[in-house]
Amino acid sequence: MIDRFSWVAIYPEIVLLVMACVIALIDLLDHSPRRTSAYVLALLTLLGVAGLTGMYAAGGQTIYGFDGLVVSDPMANWLKCFSALAMLVTFIYGRRYVTERGMLRGGEWYVLGLLSLLGAFVMIAANNLLLLYLGLECLTLASYAMVALRRDHAVSVEAAMKYFVLGAMASGFLLYGLSMLYGATGTLDIGGLFKAVSSGQIRHTVLVFGLVFVVAGVAFKFGAVPFHMWIPDVYQGAPTAVTLMIGAAPKLAAFAMAIRLLVEGLLPLAFDWQQMLGLLAIASLLIGNLAAIAQTNIKRMLAYSTISHMGFVLLGLMAGVVNGNALAAANAYSSAMFYVVTYVLTTLAGFGVILLLSREGHESEEIADFAGLNSRSPLYAGIMAICLFSMAGLPPLVGFQAKLSVLQALVSTGQGAYIGLAVFAVMMSLIGAFYYLRVIKVMYFDDPVSDAALDAPMDMRAVLTANGALLLILGILPGGLMALCAKAIVQMLAT
């Protein structure tokens, strides 16, 4: 049944779709090199969507629309709000970069960005297996096109091909797993899936076989080992502004997909999927941190760093159910949500500085390009240092609070295996601190490679400064964001 509440549940998606079409049409008439009208409209759209979803989330209501096809609950609305803000910041940081490299000639930058965000929104709000898959395809198809946006750049085109081939394979895994779950339970509804699995009438072997493919699809979106091969090549090969776009908001959608499928739909199989997530987390922490040490390209280093961070998110997701008891679920899943939100915030700041250093004809992608950054601009060196210290998990920055919340969730289970995982994660974080500190050493103690002054547009400078300050403020006062994540997860579990 379609009632007015159904339309209320998808207002943000409607606004995004309409405005993407409007911007595409307006861009046909705008031949200026900077595409100012499209830029302003895109920012206003994202501000409006962030405000709308934030208002929904603060209201605390859960609405099911279109006969349960979509759900608008606080967790979904906060994730949509953060995704819209992440895309807004990406557009601000990336504007000069894409203008200088002629990536605005067809206006695809803003339209594809909004369409990828629309796919993320659909994934976050999906309460149906088929709709979730359609959202994933909308997000990834737009992402493939953006990676290849510099059609005359061989490295970007190669990265897009790798992303497309590996993404298609992972998409096939996920679709096969979803089809097996549908075949076993006879429903596409995620709530119906939970009831069918809980009934105990479905053959466990069939469910677990489908679950393996579903976990593989989720792991690909997170970039967890062994489904991580696309991340270093795509991060390095894609234009830096696109790297930021695919490295920020989509991580929030991947978290929502994991919650919808594994928690809301397959929680009775938690014993099975938690073991898989545990193995993926161990491999991600190990491979991500060790491989990052050998990198000289900072985008590639941050790609391996991403893999290790996603290992932490998986640890949070696997600590929710202990011996069939789900009492710790809210604490564990909210720690994972807090981690992924703060990771996106940190990634935005890090790539913001890389974009700032890049100029026409020079990408500043090597760690050596950061030599002497402090002597050129103490402000931007300070922001990059805060970002790297936060990723390393040093107090009092927000990355420390994120790691601490996940470790507390593991230790609070009281199980030896989980405590062992927490110790392993701490050891891997210590190894990871080496490659972050190496960049800080280059920025502060090496001679500068250039004396050219660093200039940035006023909007980028203001947002980047606020972005860096937030990493410190949320590290000192994390209570508000933690409470928000906990409340959103509790309300999601209650429905």
Tab-separated table of C-alpha atoms in Angstrom:
chain	number	residue	atom	x	y	z
A	1	MET	CA	0.000	0.000	0.000
A	2	ILE	CA	1.274	3.465	-0.884
A	3	ASP	CA	0.290	6.183	1.585
A	4	ARG	CA	1.677	9.613	2.380
A	5	PHE	CA	4.161	8.104	4.830
A	6	SER	CA	5.666	6.126	1.976
A	7	TRP	CA	6.486	9.335	0.142
A	8	VAL	CA	7.820	10.951	3.328
A	9	ALA	CA	10.241	8.027	3.711
A	10	ILE	CA	11.816	8.665	0.304
A	11	TYR	CA	11.735	12.486	0.100
A	12	PRO	CA	15.565	12.707	0.321
A	13	GLU	CA	15.959	10.261	-2.586
A	14	ILE	CA	13.376	12.155	-4.650
A	15	VAL	CA	15.157	15.468	-4.025
A	16	LEU	CA	18.508	13.953	-5.068
A	17	LEU	CA	17.105	12.402	-8.247
A	18	VAL	CA	15.242	15.531	-9.333
A	19	MET	CA	18.182	17.818	-8.645
A	20	ALA	CA	20.619	15.519	-10.462
A	21	CYS	CA	18.366	15.793	-13.549
A	22	VAL	CA	17.995	19.572	-13.137
A	23	ILE	CA	21.762	20.064	-12.808
A	24	ALA	CA	22.352	17.879	-15.888
A	25	LEU	CA	19.946	20.045	-17.914
A	26	ILE	CA	21.335	23.342	-16.612
A	27	ASP	CA	24.841	22.181	-17.351
A	28	LEU	CA	23.932	21.832	-21.014
A	29	LEU	CA	23.460	25.609	-21.127
A	30	ASP	CA	26.432	26.521	-18.962
A	31	HIS	CA	29.692	26.504	-20.915
A	32	SER	CA	31.829	28.332	-18.366
A	33	PRO	CA	34.980	26.413	-17.357
A	34	ARG	CA	34.120	26.456	-13.628
A	35	ARG	CA	30.433	25.422	-13.940
A	36	THR	CA	29.516	27.723	-11.054
A	37	SER	CA	25.757	27.236	-11.385
A	38	ALA	CA	26.066	23.436	-11.160
A	39	TYR	CA	28.447	23.761	-8.206
A	40	VAL	CA	26.126	26.064	-6.249
A	41	LEU	CA	23.053	23.966	-7.016
A	42	ALA	CA	24.843	20.767	-5.984
A	43	LEU	CA	25.925	22.310	-2.668
A	44	LEU	CA	22.420	23.660	-1.964
A	45	THR	CA	20.948	20.246	-2.784
A	46	LEU	CA	23.304	18.469	-0.418
A	47	LEU	CA	22.722	21.025	2.336
A	48	GLY	CA	18.969	20.591	1.921
A	49	VAL	CA	19.161	16.793	1.931
A	50	ALA	CA	21.476	16.780	4.967
A	51	GLY	CA	19.077	19.096	6.802
A	52	LEU	CA	16.038	17.000	5.846
A	53	THR	CA	17.560	13.685	6.903
A	54	GLY	CA	19.014	15.244	10.054
A	55	MET	CA	15.533	16.510	10.966
A	56	TYR	CA	14.046	13.044	10.373
A	57	ALA	CA	16.782	11.445	12.487
A	58	ALA	CA	16.321	13.893	15.363
A	59	GLY	CA	12.589	13.086	15.298
A	60	GLY	CA	13.455	9.489	16.164
A	61	GLN	CA	10.585	7.950	14.189
A	62	THR	CA	10.737	4.772	12.163
A	63	ILE	CA	8.626	4.747	8.995
A	64	TYR	CA	8.159	1.806	6.651
A	65	GLY	CA	7.091	2.786	3.140
A	66	PHE	CA	5.763	1.007	0.058
A	67	ASP	CA	4.653	-2.093	1.974
A	68	GLY	CA	7.926	-2.375	3.819
A	69	LEU	CA	10.132	-1.907	0.754
A	70	VAL	CA	12.020	0.983	2.370
A	71	VAL	CA	12.642	2.006	5.957
A	72	SER	CA	13.336	5.448	7.352
A	73	ASP	CA	14.729	4.924	10.853
A	74	PRO	CA	17.182	7.061	12.882
A	75	MET	CA	20.191	4.953	11.869
A	76	ALA	CA	19.355	5.296	8.173
A	77	ASN	CA	18.706	9.019	8.451
A	78	TRP	CA	21.906	9.774	10.371
A	79	LEU	CA	23.937	7.757	7.867
A	80	LYS	CA	22.236	9.625	5.000
A	81	CYS	CA	22.927	12.947	6.711
A	82	PHE	CA	26.628	12.120	7.183
A	83	SER	CA	26.864	10.819	3.594
A	84	ALA	CA	25.381	14.038	2.206
A	85	LEU	CA	27.792	16.136	4.277
A	86	ALA	CA	30.724	13.974	3.128
A	87	MET	CA	29.717	14.514	-0.517
A	88	LEU	CA	29.309	18.248	0.133
A	89	VAL	CA	32.850	18.458	1.523
A	90	THR	CA	34.137	16.357	-1.400
A	91	PHE	CA	32.659	18.810	-3.918
A	92	ILE	CA	34.216	21.758	-2.053
A	93	TYR	CA	37.663	20.144	-1.776
A	94	GLY	CA	37.628	18.803	-5.321
A	95	ARG	CA	36.355	21.847	-7.216
A	96	ARG	CA	39.697	23.410	-8.100
A	97	TYR	CA	41.240	20.016	-8.841
A	98	VAL	CA	38.549	18.962	-11.334
A	99	THR	CA	38.463	22.427	-12.937
A	100	GLU	CA	42.205	22.517	-13.568
A	101	ARG	CA	42.139	19.049	-15.160
A	102	GLY	CA	39.205	19.723	-17.460
A	103	MET	CA	36.940	17.221	-15.728
A	104	LEU	CA	33.986	19.633	-15.782
A	105	ARG	CA	33.655	19.873	-19.543
A	106	GLY	CA	30.528	17.722	-19.677
A	107	GLY	CA	29.169	18.467	-16.213
A	108	GLU	CA	29.328	14.793	-15.258
A	109	TRP	CA	31.250	15.453	-12.036
A	110	TYR	CA	28.315	16.847	-10.085
A	111	VAL	CA	25.634	14.680	-11.692
A	112	LEU	CA	27.528	11.424	-11.181
A	113	GLY	CA	28.372	12.462	-7.627
A	114	LEU	CA	24.694	13.022	-6.806
A	115	LEU	CA	23.673	9.762	-8.521
A	116	SER	CA	26.269	7.786	-6.571
A	117	LEU	CA	24.923	9.385	-3.397
A	118	LEU	CA	21.411	8.390	-4.497
A	119	GLY	CA	22.618	4.785	-4.761
A	120	ALA	CA	24.107	5.042	-1.266
A	121	PHE	CA	20.798	6.408	0.066
A	122	VAL	CA	18.852	3.522	-1.505
A	123	MET	CA	21.267	0.999	0.048
A	124	ILE	CA	20.915	2.649	3.458
A	125	ALA	CA	17.100	2.747	3.315
A	126	ALA	CA	16.523	-0.650	1.689
A	127	ASN	CA	14.386	-3.163	3.544
A	128	ASN	CA	14.260	-5.526	0.593
A	129	LEU	CA	17.040	-7.634	-0.928
A	130	LEU	CA	16.312	-6.569	-4.491
A	131	LEU	CA	16.141	-2.866	-3.632
A	132	LEU	CA	19.406	-3.095	-1.731
A	133	TYR	CA	21.065	-4.650	-4.770
A	134	LEU	CA	19.670	-1.933	-7.068
A	135	GLY	CA	21.051	0.734	-4.728
A	136	LEU	CA	24.449	-0.954	-4.789
A	137	GLU	CA	24.456	-1.025	-8.597
A	138	CYS	CA	23.444	2.640	-8.821
A	139	LEU	CA	26.324	3.567	-6.512
A	140	THR	CA	28.954	1.408	-8.202
A	141	LEU	CA	28.014	2.228	-11.817
A	142	ALA	CA	28.353	5.945	-11.087
A	143	SER	CA	31.668	5.230	-9.321
A	144	TYR	CA	33.067	3.297	-12.313
A	145	ALA	CA	32.290	6.247	-14.593
A	146	MET	CA	33.876	8.749	-12.218
A	147	VAL	CA	37.134	6.793	-11.959
A	148	ALA	CA	37.372	6.972	-15.771
A	149	LEU	CA	36.368	10.640	-15.918
A	150	ARG	CA	39.805	11.616	-17.251
A	151	ARG	CA	39.396	9.701	-20.483
A	152	ASP	CA	42.789	10.826	-21.800
A	153	HIS	CA	44.618	9.566	-18.704
A	154	ALA	CA	45.766	5.960	-19.190
A	155	VAL	CA	46.259	5.211	-15.482
A	156	SER	CA	42.719	6.352	-14.640
A	157	VAL	CA	41.191	4.301	-17.437
A	158	GLU	CA	43.173	1.235	-16.325
A	159	ALA	CA	41.992	1.756	-12.722
A	160	ALA	CA	38.399	2.043	-13.942
A	161	MET	CA	38.722	-1.226	-15.882
A	162	LYS	CA	40.090	-3.048	-12.820
A	163	TYR	CA	37.375	-1.554	-10.633
A	164	PHE	CA	34.668	-2.539	-13.115
A	165	VAL	CA	35.858	-6.137	-13.586
A	166	LEU	CA	36.420	-6.852	-9.881
A	167	GLY	CA	33.255	-4.963	-8.937
A	168	ALA	CA	31.195	-6.991	-11.394
A	169	MET	CA	32.601	-10.199	-9.922
A	170	ALA	CA	31.754	-9.102	-6.360
A	171	SER	CA	28.312	-7.975	-7.496
A	172	GLY	CA	27.780	-11.447	-8.931
A	173	PHE	CA	28.799	-13.032	-5.619
A	174	LEU	CA	26.329	-10.882	-3.719
A	175	LEU	CA	23.498	-11.481	-6.188
A	176	TYR	CA	24.101	-15.226	-6.104
A	177	GLY	CA	24.043	-15.197	-2.305
A	178	LEU	CA	20.831	-13.136	-2.218
A	179	SER	CA	19.182	-15.458	-4.742
A	180	MET	CA	20.088	-18.473	-2.586
A	181	LEU	CA	18.590	-16.807	0.475
A	182	TYR	CA	15.445	-16.043	-1.514
A	183	GLY	CA	15.298	-19.603	-2.784
A	184	ALA	CA	15.623	-20.976	0.744
A	185	THR	CA	13.202	-18.617	2.497
A	186	GLY	CA	10.828	-17.550	-0.293
A	187	THR	CA	10.975	-13.872	0.616
A	188	LEU	CA	12.884	-10.771	-0.465
A	189	ASP	CA	11.785	-8.780	2.567
A	190	ILE	CA	14.600	-8.423	5.122
A	191	GLY	CA	12.184	-8.662	8.054
A	192	GLY	CA	10.605	-11.732	6.454
A	193	LEU	CA	14.064	-13.213	6.027
A	194	PHE	CA	14.686	-12.823	9.766
A	195	LYS	CA	11.389	-14.557	10.622
A	196	ALA	CA	12.021	-17.405	8.187
A	197	VAL	CA	15.545	-18.050	9.481
A	198	SER	CA	14.380	-17.777	13.115
A	199	SER	CA	11.691	-20.396	12.529
A	200	GLY	CA	14.339	-23.106	12.212
A	201	GLN	CA	12.441	-24.657	9.295
A	202	ILE	CA	15.073	-23.782	6.698
A	203	ARG	CA	17.990	-26.127	6.027
A	204	HIS	CA	21.021	-24.634	7.746
A	205	THR	CA	23.437	-25.820	5.056
A	206	VAL	CA	21.605	-23.930	2.302
A	207	LEU	CA	21.490	-20.756	4.382
A	208	VAL	CA	25.180	-20.881	5.226
A	209	PHE	CA	26.078	-21.476	1.588
A	210	GLY	CA	24.155	-18.340	0.603
A	211	LEU	CA	25.611	-16.475	3.566
A	212	VAL	CA	29.171	-17.073	2.332
A	213	PHE	CA	28.434	-15.229	-0.923
A	214	VAL	CA	26.615	-12.431	0.893
A	215	VAL	CA	29.574	-11.890	3.238
A	216	ALA	CA	31.895	-11.847	0.202
A	217	GLY	CA	29.804	-9.054	-1.349
A	218	VAL	CA	29.805	-7.061	1.886
A	219	ALA	CA	33.563	-7.581	2.302
A	220	PHE	CA	34.180	-6.231	-1.218
A	221	LYS	CA	32.344	-3.006	-0.440
A	222	PHE	CA	34.367	-2.613	2.757
A	223	GLY	CA	37.567	-3.529	0.917
A	224	ALA	CA	38.378	-6.274	3.409
A	225	VAL	CA	41.060	-8.905	2.650
A	226	PRO	CA	40.919	-11.028	0.441
A	227	PHE	CA	38.476	-8.824	-1.516
A	228	HIS	CA	40.756	-5.788	-1.268
A	229	MET	CA	42.703	-6.036	-4.535
A	230	TRP	CA	40.811	-3.193	-6.188
A	231	ILE	CA	41.445	-0.630	-3.467
A	232	PRO	CA	45.198	0.185	-3.890
A	233	ASP	CA	45.010	0.303	-7.705
A	234	VAL	CA	41.795	2.333	-7.816
A	235	TYR	CA	42.872	4.744	-5.086
A	236	GLN	CA	46.170	5.370	-6.876
A	237	GLY	CA	44.846	5.414	-10.432
A	238	ALA	CA	41.704	7.476	-9.961
A	239	PRO	CA	41.891	11.283	-9.999
A	240	THR	CA	42.448	12.320	-6.365
A	241	ALA	CA	39.061	14.046	-6.093
A	242	VAL	CA	37.381	10.819	-7.248
A	243	THR	CA	39.481	8.795	-4.793
A	244	LEU	CA	38.073	10.952	-2.028
A	245	MET	CA	34.544	10.477	-3.357
A	246	ILE	CA	34.720	6.666	-3.433
A	247	GLY	CA	36.665	6.499	-0.157
A	248	ALA	CA	34.262	8.493	2.007
A	249	ALA	CA	30.435	8.335	1.669
A	250	PRO	CA	30.300	4.765	0.202
A	251	LYS	CA	31.857	3.411	3.418
A	252	LEU	CA	28.738	4.580	5.299
A	253	ALA	CA	26.555	2.771	2.752
A	254	ALA	CA	28.665	-0.384	3.145
A	255	PHE	CA	28.121	-0.249	6.906
A	256	ALA	CA	24.359	0.118	6.383
A	257	MET	CA	24.364	-2.830	3.960
A	258	ALA	CA	26.150	-4.994	6.534
A	259	ILE	CA	23.662	-4.028	9.248
A	260	ARG	CA	20.613	-4.572	7.034
A	261	LEU	CA	21.731	-7.964	5.723
A	262	LEU	CA	23.632	-9.506	8.618
A	263	VAL	CA	21.920	-8.000	11.659
A	264	GLU	CA	18.356	-7.240	10.603
A	265	GLY	CA	18.029	-10.211	8.242
A	266	LEU	CA	20.444	-12.912	9.373
A	267	LEU	CA	21.020	-12.342	13.091
A	268	PRO	CA	19.970	-15.953	13.895
A	269	LEU	CA	23.020	-16.995	11.838
A	270	ALA	CA	25.323	-14.679	13.807
A	271	PHE	CA	27.497	-17.575	14.969
A	272	ASP	CA	28.290	-18.354	11.322
A	273	TRP	CA	28.836	-14.864	9.929
A	274	GLN	CA	30.742	-13.627	12.965
A	275	GLN	CA	33.402	-16.279	12.371
A	276	MET	CA	33.727	-15.147	8.764
A	277	LEU	CA	33.981	-11.481	9.797
A	278	GLY	CA	36.622	-12.436	12.368
A	279	LEU	CA	38.827	-14.040	9.718
A	280	LEU	CA	38.310	-11.091	7.361
A	281	ALA	CA	39.181	-8.650	10.162
A	282	ILE	CA	42.397	-10.482	11.111
A	283	ALA	CA	43.540	-10.662	7.484
A	284	SER	CA	42.631	-7.004	6.852
A	285	LEU	CA	44.513	-5.735	9.896
A	286	LEU	CA	47.572	-7.830	9.059
A	287	ILE	CA	47.803	-7.279	5.289
A	288	GLY	CA	46.648	-3.659	5.410
A	289	ASN	CA	49.217	-2.528	7.965
A	290	LEU	CA	52.160	-4.561	6.661
A	291	ALA	CA	51.614	-3.613	3.019
A	292	ALA	CA	51.214	0.085	3.857
A	293	ILE	CA	54.753	0.194	5.299
A	294	ALA	CA	56.285	-0.487	1.882
A	295	GLN	CA	54.375	2.249	0.022
A	296	THR	CA	55.934	5.482	-1.230
A	297	ASN	CA	52.761	6.750	-2.909
A	298	ILE	CA	50.579	8.374	-0.255
A	299	LYS	CA	47.285	7.478	-1.980
A	300	ARG	CA	48.359	3.851	-2.111
A	301	MET	CA	49.481	4.017	1.515
A	302	LEU	CA	46.094	5.421	2.545
A	303	ALA	CA	44.409	2.667	0.516
A	304	TYR	CA	46.131	-0.038	2.569
A	305	SER	CA	45.401	2.024	5.659
A	306	THR	CA	41.705	1.923	4.700
A	307	ILE	CA	41.849	-1.862	4.540
A	308	SER	CA	43.200	-2.019	8.092
A	309	HIS	CA	40.577	0.449	9.352
A	310	MET	CA	37.809	-1.650	7.855
A	311	GLY	CA	39.246	-4.541	9.873
A	312	PHE	CA	38.404	-2.561	13.008
A	313	VAL	CA	34.827	-1.964	11.772
A	314	LEU	CA	34.426	-5.710	11.183
A	315	LEU	CA	35.677	-6.397	14.710
A	316	GLY	CA	32.929	-4.150	16.050
A	317	LEU	CA	30.308	-5.949	13.970
A	318	MET	CA	31.436	-9.398	15.133
A	319	ALA	CA	31.255	-8.552	18.859
A	320	GLY	CA	27.481	-8.142	18.993
A	321	VAL	CA	26.346	-11.680	19.780
A	322	VAL	CA	28.199	-13.874	22.292
A	323	ASN	CA	27.093	-17.470	22.863
A	324	GLY	CA	23.690	-16.675	21.380
A	325	ASN	CA	23.252	-13.694	23.713
A	326	ALA	CA	22.615	-10.385	21.935
A	327	LEU	CA	22.709	-8.141	25.013
A	328	ALA	CA	25.984	-6.557	23.845
A	329	ALA	CA	24.684	-5.965	20.313
A	330	ALA	CA	23.803	-2.286	20.721
A	331	ASN	CA	27.199	-1.460	22.238
A	332	ALA	CA	29.155	-3.396	19.599
A	333	TYR	CA	27.269	-2.130	16.536
A	334	SER	CA	27.266	1.466	17.786
A	335	SER	CA	31.057	1.257	18.258
A	336	ALA	CA	31.357	0.093	14.638
A	337	MET	CA	29.087	2.932	13.482
A	338	PHE	CA	31.109	5.473	15.477
A	339	TYR	CA	34.296	4.078	13.920
A	340	VAL	CA	33.077	4.299	10.334
A	341	VAL	CA	31.673	7.829	10.779
A	342	THR	CA	34.910	9.144	12.308
A	343	TYR	CA	36.965	7.309	9.684
A	344	VAL	CA	35.071	9.143	6.925
A	345	LEU	CA	35.673	12.459	8.698
A	346	THR	CA	39.414	11.710	8.945
A	347	THR	CA	39.653	10.574	5.323
A	348	LEU	CA	38.074	13.826	4.164
A	349	ALA	CA	40.736	15.866	5.975
A	350	GLY	CA	43.622	13.739	4.714
A	351	PHE	CA	42.616	13.818	1.061
A	352	GLY	CA	41.695	17.496	1.427
A	353	VAL	CA	45.356	18.291	2.109
A	354	ILE	CA	46.504	16.065	-0.784
A	355	LEU	CA	44.114	17.921	-3.099
A	356	LEU	CA	45.429	21.214	-1.777
A	357	LEU	CA	49.017	20.271	-2.614
A	358	SER	CA	48.114	19.011	-6.078
A	359	ARG	CA	48.309	21.562	-8.830
A	360	GLU	CA	47.916	21.454	-12.574
A	361	GLY	CA	50.564	19.200	-14.062
A	362	HIS	CA	51.673	17.798	-10.688
A	363	GLU	CA	49.615	15.445	-8.547
A	364	SER	CA	51.682	15.477	-5.283
A	365	GLU	CA	50.925	11.814	-4.734
A	366	GLU	CA	54.333	10.753	-3.417
A	367	ILE	CA	55.179	10.957	0.274
A	368	ALA	CA	58.309	12.874	-0.761
A	369	ASP	CA	56.051	15.636	-2.106
A	370	PHE	CA	55.104	16.430	1.506
A	371	ALA	CA	58.716	17.246	2.449
A	372	GLY	CA	58.962	20.483	4.392
A	373	LEU	CA	55.234	21.133	4.284
A	374	ASN	CA	55.435	22.737	7.721
A	375	SER	CA	57.768	25.446	6.451
A	376	ARG	CA	55.401	26.223	3.583
A	377	SER	CA	52.204	26.193	5.604
A	378	PRO	CA	52.107	25.339	9.336
A	379	LEU	CA	48.291	25.296	9.201
A	380	TYR	CA	47.956	22.624	6.515
A	381	ALA	CA	50.866	20.626	7.938
A	382	GLY	CA	49.097	20.737	11.302
A	383	ILE	CA	45.818	19.513	9.792
A	384	MET	CA	47.610	16.658	8.010
A	385	ALA	CA	49.478	15.774	11.224
A	386	ILE	CA	46.193	15.704	13.193
A	387	CYS	CA	44.674	13.483	10.524
A	388	LEU	CA	47.612	11.032	10.572
A	389	PHE	CA	47.844	10.953	14.374
A	390	SER	CA	44.099	10.265	14.470
A	391	MET	CA	44.419	7.397	11.997
A	392	ALA	CA	47.258	5.997	14.112
A	393	GLY	CA	44.912	6.059	17.112
A	394	LEU	CA	46.811	8.482	19.339
A	395	PRO	CA	44.976	10.435	22.061
A	396	PRO	CA	43.330	12.890	22.334
A	397	LEU	CA	42.155	12.599	18.717
A	398	VAL	CA	38.942	11.002	17.517
A	399	GLY	CA	40.716	7.998	15.990
A	400	PHE	CA	41.822	7.001	19.490
A	401	GLN	CA	38.236	7.126	20.749
A	402	ALA	CA	37.049	5.065	17.766
A	403	LYS	CA	39.619	2.330	18.319
A	404	LEU	CA	38.980	2.389	22.071
A	405	SER	CA	35.219	1.926	21.633
A	406	VAL	CA	35.727	-1.125	19.393
A	407	LEU	CA	38.324	-2.617	21.754
A	408	GLN	CA	35.985	-2.062	24.724
A	409	ALA	CA	33.199	-3.855	22.836
A	410	LEU	CA	35.528	-6.828	22.275
A	411	VAL	CA	36.823	-6.952	25.849
A	412	SER	CA	33.344	-6.522	27.389
A	413	THR	CA	32.309	-9.869	25.891
A	414	GLY	CA	34.573	-11.545	28.454
A	415	GLN	CA	35.516	-14.238	25.935
A	416	GLY	CA	39.168	-15.227	25.574
A	417	ALA	CA	39.039	-15.291	21.780
A	418	TYR	CA	37.593	-11.777	21.589
A	419	ILE	CA	40.121	-10.430	24.090
A	420	GLY	CA	42.861	-12.056	22.015
A	421	LEU	CA	41.506	-10.260	18.949
A	422	ALA	CA	41.607	-6.963	20.849
A	423	VAL	CA	45.283	-7.566	21.731
A	424	PHE	CA	46.028	-8.434	18.089
A	425	ALA	CA	44.297	-5.243	16.912
A	426	VAL	CA	46.390	-3.149	19.319
A	427	MET	CA	49.600	-4.767	18.025
A	428	MET	CA	48.594	-4.074	14.437
A	429	SER	CA	47.810	-0.454	15.356
A	430	LEU	CA	51.317	-0.099	16.778
A	431	ILE	CA	52.750	-1.372	13.489
A	432	GLY	CA	50.457	0.991	11.597
A	433	ALA	CA	51.694	3.978	13.588
A	434	PHE	CA	55.074	3.601	11.845
A	435	TYR	CA	53.901	4.603	8.369
A	436	TYR	CA	51.786	7.479	9.648
A	437	LEU	CA	54.698	8.871	11.689
A	438	ARG	CA	56.975	8.535	8.647
A	439	VAL	CA	54.848	11.070	6.752
A	440	ILE	CA	54.856	13.435	9.741
A	441	LYS	CA	58.642	13.187	9.910
A	442	VAL	CA	58.860	14.096	6.199
A	443	MET	CA	56.555	17.088	6.691
A	444	TYR	CA	58.381	18.526	9.689
A	445	PHE	CA	62.035	17.509	9.376
A	446	ASP	CA	62.839	17.218	5.648
A	447	ASP	CA	63.772	20.101	3.397
A	448	PRO	CA	60.902	21.478	1.302
A	449	VAL	CA	60.748	20.407	-2.357
A	450	SER	CA	59.268	23.752	-3.338
A	451	ASP	CA	59.034	27.271	-1.956
A	452	ALA	CA	55.760	27.958	-3.742
A	453	ALA	CA	53.093	29.320	-1.432
A	454	LEU	CA	50.035	27.163	-0.835
A	455	ASP	CA	46.851	28.937	-1.723
A	456	ALA	CA	43.331	27.603	-1.563
A	457	PRO	CA	39.866	29.027	-2.244
A	458	MET	CA	38.245	30.541	0.828
A	459	ASP	CA	35.497	27.881	1.047
A	460	MET	CA	38.037	25.051	0.877
A	461	ARG	CA	40.319	26.701	3.440
A	462	ALA	CA	37.452	27.252	5.907
A	463	VAL	CA	36.000	23.754	5.563
A	464	LEU	CA	39.409	22.078	5.756
A	465	THR	CA	40.259	23.979	8.934
A	466	ALA	CA	36.890	23.051	10.489
A	467	ASN	CA	37.426	19.461	9.373
A	468	GLY	CA	40.785	19.268	11.138
A	469	ALA	CA	39.407	20.966	14.260
A	470	LEU	CA	36.561	18.443	14.447
A	471	LEU	CA	39.073	15.579	14.636
A	472	LEU	CA	40.451	17.169	17.798
A	473	ILE	CA	37.129	18.330	19.294
A	474	LEU	CA	35.420	14.960	18.810
A	475	GLY	CA	38.489	13.279	20.316
A	476	ILE	CA	38.206	15.376	23.485
A	477	LEU	CA	34.394	15.378	23.605
A	478	PRO	CA	33.219	12.197	21.858
A	479	GLY	CA	30.136	11.728	24.046
A	480	GLY	CA	27.648	13.467	21.764
A	481	LEU	CA	28.493	11.487	18.627
A	482	MET	CA	28.775	8.236	20.588
A	483	ALA	CA	25.355	8.795	22.162
A	484	LEU	CA	23.897	9.569	18.738
A	485	CYS	CA	25.269	6.313	17.292
A	486	ALA	CA	24.115	4.289	20.308
A	487	LYS	CA	20.593	5.732	20.171
A	488	ALA	CA	20.331	5.108	16.431
A	489	ILE	CA	21.429	1.473	16.799
A	490	VAL	CA	19.124	0.840	19.778
A	491	GLN	CA	16.130	2.192	17.848
A	492	MET	CA	17.100	0.130	14.801
A	493	LEU	CA	17.310	-3.058	16.886
A	494	ALA	CA	13.983	-2.316	18.564
A	495	THR	CA	12.022	-2.262	15.278
